[in-house]
mmCIF file of C-alpha atoms and ligand atoms in Angstrom:
data_model
loop_
_atom_site.group_PDB
_atom_site.id
_atom_site.type_symbol
_atom_site.label_atom_id
_atom_site.label_comp_id
_atom_site.label_asym_id
_atom_site.label_seq_id
_atom_site.Cartn_x
_atom_site.Cartn_y
_atom_site.Cartn_z
ATOM 1 C CA MET K 28 -4.927 -0.996 49.109
ATOM 2 C CA SER K 29 -7.622 -0.212 46.513
ATOM 3 C CA ARG K 30 -4.965 -0.205 43.987
ATOM 4 C CA ILE K 31 -3.813 -3.477 44.929
ATOM 5 C CA ILE K 32 -7.239 -4.967 44.472
ATOM 6 C CA ILE K 33 -7.630 -3.124 41.298
ATOM 7 C CA LEU K 34 -4.342 -4.595 39.869
ATOM 8 C CA ALA K 35 -5.255 -8.167 41.014
ATOM 9 C CA ILE K 36 -8.645 -7.826 38.919
ATOM 10 C CA ILE K 37 -7.548 -6.075 36.016
ATOM 11 C CA GLY K 38 -3.819 -6.680 35.976
ATOM 12 C CA CYS K 39 -4.149 -10.457 35.659
ATOM 13 C CA LEU K 40 -0.454 -10.717 36.128
ATOM 14 C CA SER K 41 -0.074 -10.787 39.964
ATOM 15 C CA ILE K 42 -2.596 -13.017 41.446
ATOM 16 C CA ILE K 43 -1.092 -12.979 44.829
ATOM 17 C CA PRO K 44 -2.861 -14.593 47.923
ATOM 18 C CA ILE K 45 -4.149 -11.841 50.377
ATOM 19 C CA GLY K 46 -1.507 -11.248 53.061
ATOM 20 C CA TRP K 47 1.309 -12.504 50.907
ATOM 21 C CA THR K 48 4.053 -9.847 50.683
ATOM 22 C CA GLN K 49 6.789 -11.517 48.867
ATOM 23 C CA GLN K 50 7.717 -9.445 45.726
ATOM 24 C CA PHE K 51 9.383 -10.579 42.561
ATOM 25 C CA GLY K 52 11.888 -8.774 40.520
ATOM 26 C CA TYR K 53 14.440 -9.284 37.762
ATOM 27 C CA VAL K 54 17.642 -9.465 39.946
ATOM 28 C CA SER K 55 18.765 -12.139 42.234
ATOM 29 C CA PRO K 56 17.622 -13.120 44.981
ATOM 30 C CA ILE K 57 14.157 -12.586 43.570
ATOM 31 C CA GLY K 58 14.924 -12.757 39.986
ATOM 32 C CA PRO K 59 13.376 -15.245 37.380
ATOM 33 C CA ALA K 60 15.639 -18.061 38.351
ATOM 34 C CA ASN K 61 13.946 -18.069 41.839
ATOM 35 C CA TRP K 62 10.369 -17.195 41.141
ATOM 36 C CA SER K 63 9.224 -20.702 41.560
ATOM 37 C CA THR K 64 10.543 -20.953 45.155
ATOM 38 C CA LEU K 65 9.478 -17.554 46.236
ATOM 39 C CA ASN K 66 6.009 -18.593 46.680
ATOM 40 C CA PRO K 67 4.370 -22.085 46.701
ATOM 41 C CA ASP K 68 1.749 -20.868 44.302
ATOM 42 C CA TRP K 69 4.414 -19.945 41.804
ATOM 43 C CA ALA K 70 5.915 -23.377 41.348
ATOM 44 C CA ILE K 71 4.714 -23.688 37.785
ATOM 45 C CA CYS K 72 7.429 -20.874 37.014
ATOM 46 C CA GLY K 73 9.958 -23.663 37.452
ATOM 47 C CA ASN K 74 8.112 -27.040 36.649
ATOM 48 C CA GLY K 75 5.533 -25.916 33.868
ATOM 49 C CA ASN K 76 5.785 -27.344 30.460
ATOM 50 C CA ARG K 77 4.421 -24.288 28.167
ATOM 51 C CA GLN K 78 5.997 -21.281 29.921
ATOM 52 C CA SER K 79 6.634 -18.108 28.181
ATOM 53 C CA PRO K 80 8.476 -16.230 26.645
ATOM 54 C CA ILE K 81 9.947 -18.526 23.949
ATOM 55 C CA ASN K 82 12.169 -18.131 20.911
ATOM 56 C CA ILE K 83 9.945 -18.489 17.756
ATOM 57 C CA PRO K 84 11.774 -20.443 15.028
ATOM 58 C CA THR K 85 10.140 -18.830 12.059
ATOM 59 C CA GLU K 86 11.058 -21.337 9.331
ATOM 60 C CA SER K 87 9.958 -24.273 11.270
ATOM 61 C CA SER K 88 6.584 -22.815 12.398
ATOM 62 C CA SER K 89 3.607 -24.476 10.853
ATOM 63 C CA TYR K 90 1.978 -22.488 7.966
ATOM 64 C CA TRP K 91 -1.712 -22.205 8.797
ATOM 65 C CA PRO K 92 -3.365 -19.629 6.422
ATOM 66 C CA GLN K 93 -6.729 -19.602 8.188
ATOM 67 C CA LEU K 94 -5.235 -17.860 11.263
ATOM 68 C CA SER K 95 -6.617 -14.577 11.904
ATOM 69 C CA LEU K 96 -6.729 -11.854 14.636
ATOM 70 C CA GLU K 97 -9.353 -9.141 14.227
ATOM 71 C CA ILE K 98 -9.538 -6.087 16.271
ATOM 72 C CA PHE K 99 -12.809 -4.463 16.975
ATOM 73 C CA ASN K 100 -13.558 -1.222 18.846
ATOM 74 C CA GLY K 101 -10.142 -0.068 18.157
ATOM 75 C CA ASP K 102 -11.371 3.522 17.983
ATOM 76 C CA SER K 103 -13.160 3.529 21.369
ATOM 77 C CA LEU K 104 -12.066 6.366 23.462
ATOM 78 C CA LEU K 105 -10.649 4.729 26.495
ATOM 79 C CA SER K 106 -10.136 6.126 30.064
ATOM 80 C CA GLY K 107 -7.364 4.591 31.990
ATOM 81 C CA THR K 108 -4.080 5.059 33.951
ATOM 82 C CA LEU K 109 -0.397 4.776 33.043
ATOM 83 C CA MET K 110 1.476 3.539 36.092
ATOM 84 C CA ASN K 111 4.922 2.307 37.188
ATOM 85 C CA ASN K 112 3.913 -0.897 39.079
ATOM 86 C CA GLU K 113 7.535 -1.860 40.193
ATOM 87 C CA HIS K 114 7.565 -4.415 37.358
ATOM 88 C CA SER K 115 6.786 -2.612 34.287
ATOM 89 C CA VAL K 116 5.142 0.639 32.892
ATOM 90 C CA GLU K 117 1.542 -0.387 32.310
ATOM 91 C CA TYR K 118 -1.453 1.145 30.942
ATOM 92 C CA ALA K 119 -4.764 -0.246 32.650
ATOM 93 C CA ILE K 120 -8.143 0.656 31.412
ATOM 94 C CA ASP K 121 -10.416 1.885 34.215
ATOM 95 C CA ASN K 122 -12.993 -0.755 35.668
ATOM 96 C CA THR K 123 -15.715 1.777 34.807
ATOM 97 C CA VAL K 124 -15.161 1.171 31.125
ATOM 98 C CA THR K 125 -17.569 -1.649 30.293
ATOM 99 C CA ASP K 126 -16.566 -4.589 28.045
ATOM 100 C CA ILE K 127 -18.912 -3.466 25.339
ATOM 101 C CA ASN K 128 -16.921 -0.075 25.021
ATOM 102 C CA ARG K 129 -13.552 -1.839 25.106
ATOM 103 C CA PRO K 130 -11.374 -3.071 22.071
ATOM 104 C CA TYR K 131 -11.687 -6.821 21.639
ATOM 105 C CA LEU K 132 -9.658 -9.290 19.747
ATOM 106 C CA ARG K 133 -11.201 -12.087 17.716
ATOM 107 C CA ALA K 134 -8.758 -14.928 17.412
ATOM 108 C CA THR K 135 -9.871 -17.585 14.652
ATOM 109 C CA TYR K 136 -7.810 -20.679 14.291
ATOM 110 C CA GLU K 137 -10.098 -23.057 12.493
ATOM 111 C CA SER K 138 -8.104 -25.924 14.062
ATOM 112 C CA ALA K 139 -8.995 -28.612 16.338
ATOM 113 C CA SER K 140 -6.012 -28.015 18.614
ATOM 114 C CA PHE K 141 -6.902 -24.386 19.410
ATOM 115 C CA GLN K 142 -10.206 -22.799 20.406
ATOM 116 C CA ASP K 143 -11.549 -19.775 18.665
ATOM 117 C CA GLY K 144 -12.551 -16.754 20.995
ATOM 118 C CA ASP K 145 -13.215 -13.226 21.745
ATOM 119 C CA TYR K 146 -10.805 -11.507 24.044
ATOM 120 C CA VAL K 147 -11.336 -8.151 25.838
ATOM 121 C CA LEU K 148 -8.468 -5.709 26.323
ATOM 122 C CA GLN K 149 -7.618 -5.200 30.001
ATOM 123 C CA GLN K 150 -4.107 -3.428 29.948
ATOM 124 C CA PHE K 151 -0.917 -3.175 28.033
ATOM 125 C CA HIS K 152 2.549 -2.940 29.459
ATOM 126 C CA PHE K 153 6.198 -2.817 28.330
ATOM 127 C CA HIS K 154 9.302 -4.995 28.725
ATOM 128 C CA TRP K 155 12.789 -3.329 27.777
ATOM 129 C CA GLY K 156 16.311 -3.932 28.042
ATOM 130 C CA SER K 157 19.160 -1.583 29.251
ATOM 131 C CA VAL K 158 21.166 -1.941 26.108
ATOM 132 C CA ASP K 159 20.145 -2.287 22.620
ATOM 133 C CA SER K 160 20.937 -5.897 22.057
ATOM 134 C CA ARG K 161 18.175 -7.165 24.570
ATOM 135 C CA GLY K 162 14.911 -6.163 25.943
ATOM 136 C CA SER K 163 11.929 -8.128 24.187
ATOM 137 C CA GLU K 164 10.759 -11.218 25.865
ATOM 138 C CA ASN K 165 9.950 -13.175 22.789
ATOM 139 C CA GLN K 166 12.582 -13.617 20.202
ATOM 140 C CA PHE K 167 12.526 -14.529 16.535
ATOM 141 C CA ASN K 168 15.150 -17.008 15.428
ATOM 142 C CA GLY K 169 17.315 -16.220 18.620
ATOM 143 C CA MET K 170 17.250 -12.495 18.075
ATOM 144 C CA SER K 171 15.718 -9.924 20.532
ATOM 145 C CA SER K 172 14.737 -6.485 20.043
ATOM 146 C CA VAL K 173 15.009 -3.450 22.266
ATOM 147 C CA ALA K 174 11.651 -3.748 23.990
ATOM 148 C CA GLU K 175 8.164 -5.412 23.601
ATOM 149 C CA VAL K 176 4.717 -4.361 24.208
ATOM 150 C CA HIS K 177 2.055 -6.907 25.711
ATOM 151 C CA PHE K 178 -1.697 -6.344 25.082
ATOM 152 C CA VAL K 179 -3.334 -8.425 27.714
ATOM 153 C CA CYS K 180 -6.984 -9.498 26.994
ATOM 154 C CA ARG K 181 -9.518 -11.809 28.849
ATOM 155 C CA ASN K 182 -11.591 -14.392 27.128
ATOM 156 C CA THR K 183 -15.375 -13.175 27.150
ATOM 157 C CA LEU K 184 -16.207 -16.738 28.476
ATOM 158 C CA PHE K 185 -14.392 -16.097 31.703
ATOM 159 C CA ASN K 186 -14.867 -13.357 34.330
ATOM 160 C CA SER K 187 -12.458 -11.630 36.707
ATOM 161 C CA SER K 188 -13.370 -13.700 39.647
ATOM 162 C CA GLN K 189 -11.669 -16.724 38.077
ATOM 163 C CA ALA K 190 -8.188 -17.786 38.789
ATOM 164 C CA GLY K 191 -6.543 -17.575 35.508
ATOM 165 C CA ASN K 192 -5.622 -21.283 35.099
ATOM 166 C CA GLU K 193 -7.515 -22.264 32.032
ATOM 167 C CA ALA K 194 -5.449 -22.691 28.899
ATOM 168 C CA ASN K 195 -7.334 -20.031 26.844
ATOM 169 C CA GLU K 196 -8.607 -17.770 29.701
ATOM 170 C CA PHE K 197 -6.340 -14.801 28.351
ATOM 171 C CA LEU K 198 -4.783 -13.867 24.986
ATOM 172 C CA VAL K 199 -1.700 -11.809 24.998
ATOM 173 C CA LEU K 200 -0.717 -9.829 21.814
ATOM 174 C CA GLY K 201 3.057 -9.331 21.821
ATOM 175 C CA VAL K 202 4.777 -6.875 19.522
ATOM 176 C CA LEU K 203 8.338 -6.368 19.552
ATOM 177 C CA LEU K 204 9.582 -2.862 19.363
ATOM 178 C CA ARG K 205 12.133 -1.089 17.242
ATOM 179 C CA VAL K 206 13.563 2.530 17.659
ATOM 180 C CA CYS K 207 12.187 4.877 14.954
ATOM 181 C CA GLU K 208 11.862 8.707 14.784
ATOM 182 C CA ASN K 209 8.146 8.642 14.886
ATOM 183 C CA SER K 210 6.982 6.528 17.653
ATOM 184 C CA ASP K 211 3.662 4.613 17.895
ATOM 185 C CA PHE K 212 3.420 5.382 21.456
ATOM 186 C CA TYR K 213 2.822 9.162 21.755
ATOM 187 C CA PRO K 214 -0.944 8.690 22.624
ATOM 188 C CA VAL K 215 0.179 6.823 25.857
ATOM 189 C CA PHE K 216 3.392 8.485 26.758
ATOM 190 C CA GLY K 217 1.946 12.052 26.062
ATOM 191 C CA PRO K 218 3.109 15.275 24.531
ATOM 192 C CA ASN K 219 7.081 15.292 24.990
ATOM 193 C CA ASN K 220 6.677 12.082 26.886
ATOM 194 C CA SER K 221 5.358 13.936 29.854
ATOM 195 C CA PHE K 222 3.081 11.235 31.179
ATOM 196 C CA LEU K 223 6.168 8.991 31.216
ATOM 197 C CA ASP K 224 8.015 11.592 32.934
ATOM 198 C CA GLN K 225 5.467 11.743 35.611
ATOM 199 C CA ILE K 226 5.708 8.014 36.598
ATOM 200 C CA MET K 227 9.334 7.489 37.244
ATOM 201 C CA SER K 228 8.785 5.027 40.163
ATOM 202 C CA ASP K 229 6.235 2.975 41.963
ATOM 203 C CA PRO K 230 3.354 4.050 42.904
ATOM 204 C CA ASP K 231 3.340 7.108 40.510
ATOM 205 C CA GLU K 232 0.453 7.002 37.978
ATOM 206 C CA VAL K 233 -1.297 9.414 35.780
ATOM 207 C CA PRO K 234 -4.828 9.331 34.013
ATOM 208 C CA VAL K 235 -4.694 9.019 30.217
ATOM 209 C CA SER K 236 -7.367 8.755 27.735
ATOM 210 C CA LEU K 237 -6.459 7.200 24.419
ATOM 211 C CA ARG K 238 -7.767 5.096 21.444
ATOM 212 C CA LEU K 239 -6.109 1.613 20.840
ATOM 213 C CA SER K 240 -6.043 2.438 17.079
ATOM 214 C CA GLY K 241 -3.860 5.517 17.699
ATOM 215 C CA ILE K 242 -1.053 2.875 18.713
ATOM 216 C CA TYR K 243 -1.974 -0.397 16.965
ATOM 217 C CA ASN K 244 -3.148 0.517 13.575
ATOM 218 C CA CYS K 245 -6.097 -1.572 13.371
ATOM 219 C CA GLY K 246 -9.243 0.477 13.691
ATOM 220 C CA GLY K 247 -11.080 -2.416 12.067
ATOM 221 C CA PRO K 248 -10.421 -5.928 11.099
ATOM 222 C CA CYS K 249 -6.875 -6.068 9.927
ATOM 223 C CA THR K 250 -6.405 -9.652 8.815
ATOM 224 C CA ASP K 251 -5.214 -9.046 5.476
ATOM 225 C CA THR K 252 -2.188 -6.999 6.480
ATOM 226 C CA ASN K 253 -1.097 -8.578 9.721
ATOM 227 C CA SER K 254 0.915 -11.647 10.250
ATOM 228 C CA TYR K 255 1.253 -13.602 13.379
ATOM 229 C CA TYR K 256 2.764 -16.639 15.266
ATOM 230 C CA THR K 257 0.501 -18.108 17.770
ATOM 231 C CA PHE K 258 1.112 -20.905 20.313
ATOM 232 C CA GLN K 259 0.058 -21.810 23.940
ATOM 233 C CA GLY K 260 1.874 -20.358 26.816
ATOM 234 C CA SER K 261 1.987 -18.618 30.218
ATOM 235 C CA PHE K 262 2.254 -15.161 31.844
ATOM 236 C CA THR K 263 5.766 -14.058 31.884
ATOM 237 C CA THR K 264 5.554 -12.922 35.586
ATOM 238 C CA PRO K 265 4.625 -14.983 38.570
ATOM 239 C CA PRO K 266 2.309 -16.864 39.114
ATOM 240 C CA CYS K 267 3.287 -17.863 35.478
ATOM 241 C CA SER K 268 -0.245 -19.372 34.875
ATOM 242 C CA GLU K 269 -0.368 -21.429 31.687
ATOM 243 C CA ALA K 270 -3.590 -19.650 30.686
ATOM 244 C CA VAL K 271 -2.509 -17.629 27.574
ATOM 245 C CA ALA K 272 -3.077 -17.874 23.965
ATOM 246 C CA TRP K 273 0.002 -16.030 22.664
ATOM 247 C CA TRP K 274 -0.097 -14.049 19.367
ATOM 248 C CA VAL K 275 3.194 -12.473 18.411
ATOM 249 C CA ALA K 276 3.055 -10.114 15.477
ATOM 250 C CA GLU K 277 5.584 -10.385 12.620
ATOM 251 C CA ASP K 278 5.808 -6.693 12.260
ATOM 252 C CA MET K 279 7.397 -4.295 14.941
ATOM 253 C CA LEU K 280 6.084 -1.190 16.414
ATOM 254 C CA CYS K 281 8.040 2.100 16.723
ATOM 255 C CA ILE K 282 9.289 3.546 19.957
ATOM 256 C CA SER K 283 11.429 6.724 20.036
ATOM 257 C CA GLN K 284 14.994 6.827 21.424
ATOM 258 C CA ALA K 285 13.732 9.449 24.000
ATOM 259 C CA GLN K 286 10.931 7.062 25.088
ATOM 260 C CA LEU K 287 13.371 4.078 25.331
ATOM 261 C CA ASP K 288 15.782 6.259 27.356
ATOM 262 C CA MET K 289 13.032 7.253 29.722
ATOM 263 C CA LEU K 290 11.985 3.523 30.267
ATOM 264 C CA ARG K 291 15.556 2.698 30.834
ATOM 265 C CA SER K 292 15.480 5.638 33.501
ATOM 266 C CA GLN K 293 12.591 4.219 35.492
ATOM 267 C CA ASN K 294 13.016 3.066 39.114
ATOM 268 C CA VAL K 295 11.269 0.454 41.086
ATOM 269 C CA THR K 296 10.835 2.838 43.969
ATOM 270 C CA SER K 297 11.753 6.356 44.550
ATOM 271 C CA ALA K 298 14.868 5.111 46.425
ATOM 272 C CA GLY K 299 15.700 2.788 43.641
ATOM 273 C CA PRO K 300 16.958 0.337 42.302
ATOM 274 C CA ARG K 301 16.652 1.108 38.690
ATOM 275 C CA LEU K 302 13.770 -0.763 36.875
ATOM 276 C CA THR K 303 15.338 -2.194 33.406
ATOM 277 C CA ASP K 304 16.137 -5.457 31.916
ATOM 278 C CA ASN K 305 12.517 -6.545 33.050
ATOM 279 C CA TYR K 306 12.269 -9.415 30.803
ATOM 280 C CA ARG K 307 12.137 -13.093 31.503
ATOM 281 C CA PRO K 308 14.593 -15.510 29.835
ATOM 282 C CA ILE K 309 13.185 -17.537 27.004
ATOM 283 C CA GLN K 310 11.771 -20.997 28.198
ATOM 284 C CA GLU K 311 11.683 -24.298 26.420
ATOM 285 C CA LEU K 312 9.432 -24.816 23.680
ATOM 286 C CA ASN K 313 8.880 -28.492 24.573
ATOM 287 C CA GLN K 314 6.238 -30.204 22.404
ATOM 288 C CA ARG K 315 4.346 -27.015 21.497
ATOM 289 C CA THR K 316 3.156 -26.222 18.030
ATOM 290 C CA ILE K 317 3.696 -22.752 16.552
ATOM 291 C CA LEU K 318 1.145 -21.835 13.891
ATOM 292 C CA THR K 319 1.684 -18.869 11.496
ATOM 293 C CA ASN K 320 -0.263 -17.136 8.742
ATOM 294 C CA THR K 321 3.079 -15.685 7.325
ATOM 295 C CA ASN K 322 4.385 -17.246 4.427
ATOM 296 C CA ALA K 323 7.802 -17.988 5.914
ATOM 297 C CA ALA K 324 6.882 -21.697 6.315
ATOM 298 C CA THR K 325 5.554 -21.970 2.734
ATOM 299 C CA THR K 326 8.837 -20.274 1.374
ATOM 300 C CA THR K 327 10.759 -22.781 3.394
ATOM 301 C CA LEU K 328 8.852 -25.663 1.855
ATOM 302 C CA MET K 329 9.155 -24.154 -1.793
ATOM 303 C CA ASN K 330 12.955 -23.726 -1.074
ATOM 304 C CA MET K 331 13.131 -27.363 0.040
ATOM 305 C CA SER K 332 11.209 -28.552 -2.914
ATOM 306 C CA LEU K 333 13.408 -26.447 -5.443
ATOM 307 C CA SER K 334 16.454 -28.012 -3.765
ATOM 308 C CA LEU K 335 15.103 -31.494 -4.149
ATOM 309 C CA PHE K 336 14.241 -30.870 -7.802
ATOM 310 C CA LEU K 337 17.792 -29.520 -8.455
ATOM 311 C CA LEU K 338 19.149 -32.497 -6.652
ATOM 312 C CA LEU K 339 17.273 -34.931 -8.817
ATOM 313 C CA LEU K 340 18.087 -33.046 -11.925
ATOM 314 C CA ALA K 341 21.734 -33.202 -11.103
ATOM 315 C CA LEU K 342 21.511 -36.880 -10.475
ATOM 316 C CA LEU K 343 20.036 -37.575 -13.869
ATOM 317 C CA PHE K 344 22.934 -36.004 -15.542
ATOM 318 C CA VAL K 345 25.607 -37.647 -13.434
HETATM 319 ZN ZN1 ZN F 15 4.420 -8.761 29.748
#
């Protein structure tokens, strides 16, 4: 029971009324298509208008060079728990670690449509596919990657007793993963991935100490080197609250083939079924604006200007 309470406080992804036992999953009849009807408090999973994840059309995103996401306290040594929680593999920072000792992300937009803020890291978790053609939740130009990690952070203006319904209550940093020989995730998965091996089904868990900078290489401000896409969205699991400022990194992180195979071998419970393809299908973008500090948008503008110039030049000589 204590673990359920801790998850409700720090996990932020499963704000389930006390006494409610209905679970969600990724396969019918409790799969994403039915989440909105499994619980009256999850209706927004079906009728929301800024749901996540989304497909990010990079060239039609709005270039906004003022955007920055700075990471502070990345070198703090964190105590936490790696767990299989039936829906994902998650690393949750212990409640005993105070905010001042945790990494925090400073989101700067300098835009009237978005609010700047500081967000403290609570946990991070993974989504993956059973085959290489799928697994990430967010997509770039209709393309998925094998997996995605979500760093879930809470706005310092809000506390854990609030319901998670304000538009900027959370920030989730999403980073798509690719398979490389040298993984970025050895600090959390352990030597020879032994920690991952110990949590093959819910409620397995193992204590792990790590530094965020050992995984996401930003010991200090990293605004000069990191490019992002940002937009308003929701949690990608019930209750699908539209309370998330999303930042999706342009660059990918590395996971090893062995680690990906071990994620694919996870079970929901010791009796099964297999926990894999734990990603929600992409949702409608609707009227949302996507801002980016990458130069993809400017490159597109330059290409369009060049095309127009060449067209005018051609007309002059006709
Ligand atoms: Zn997630």
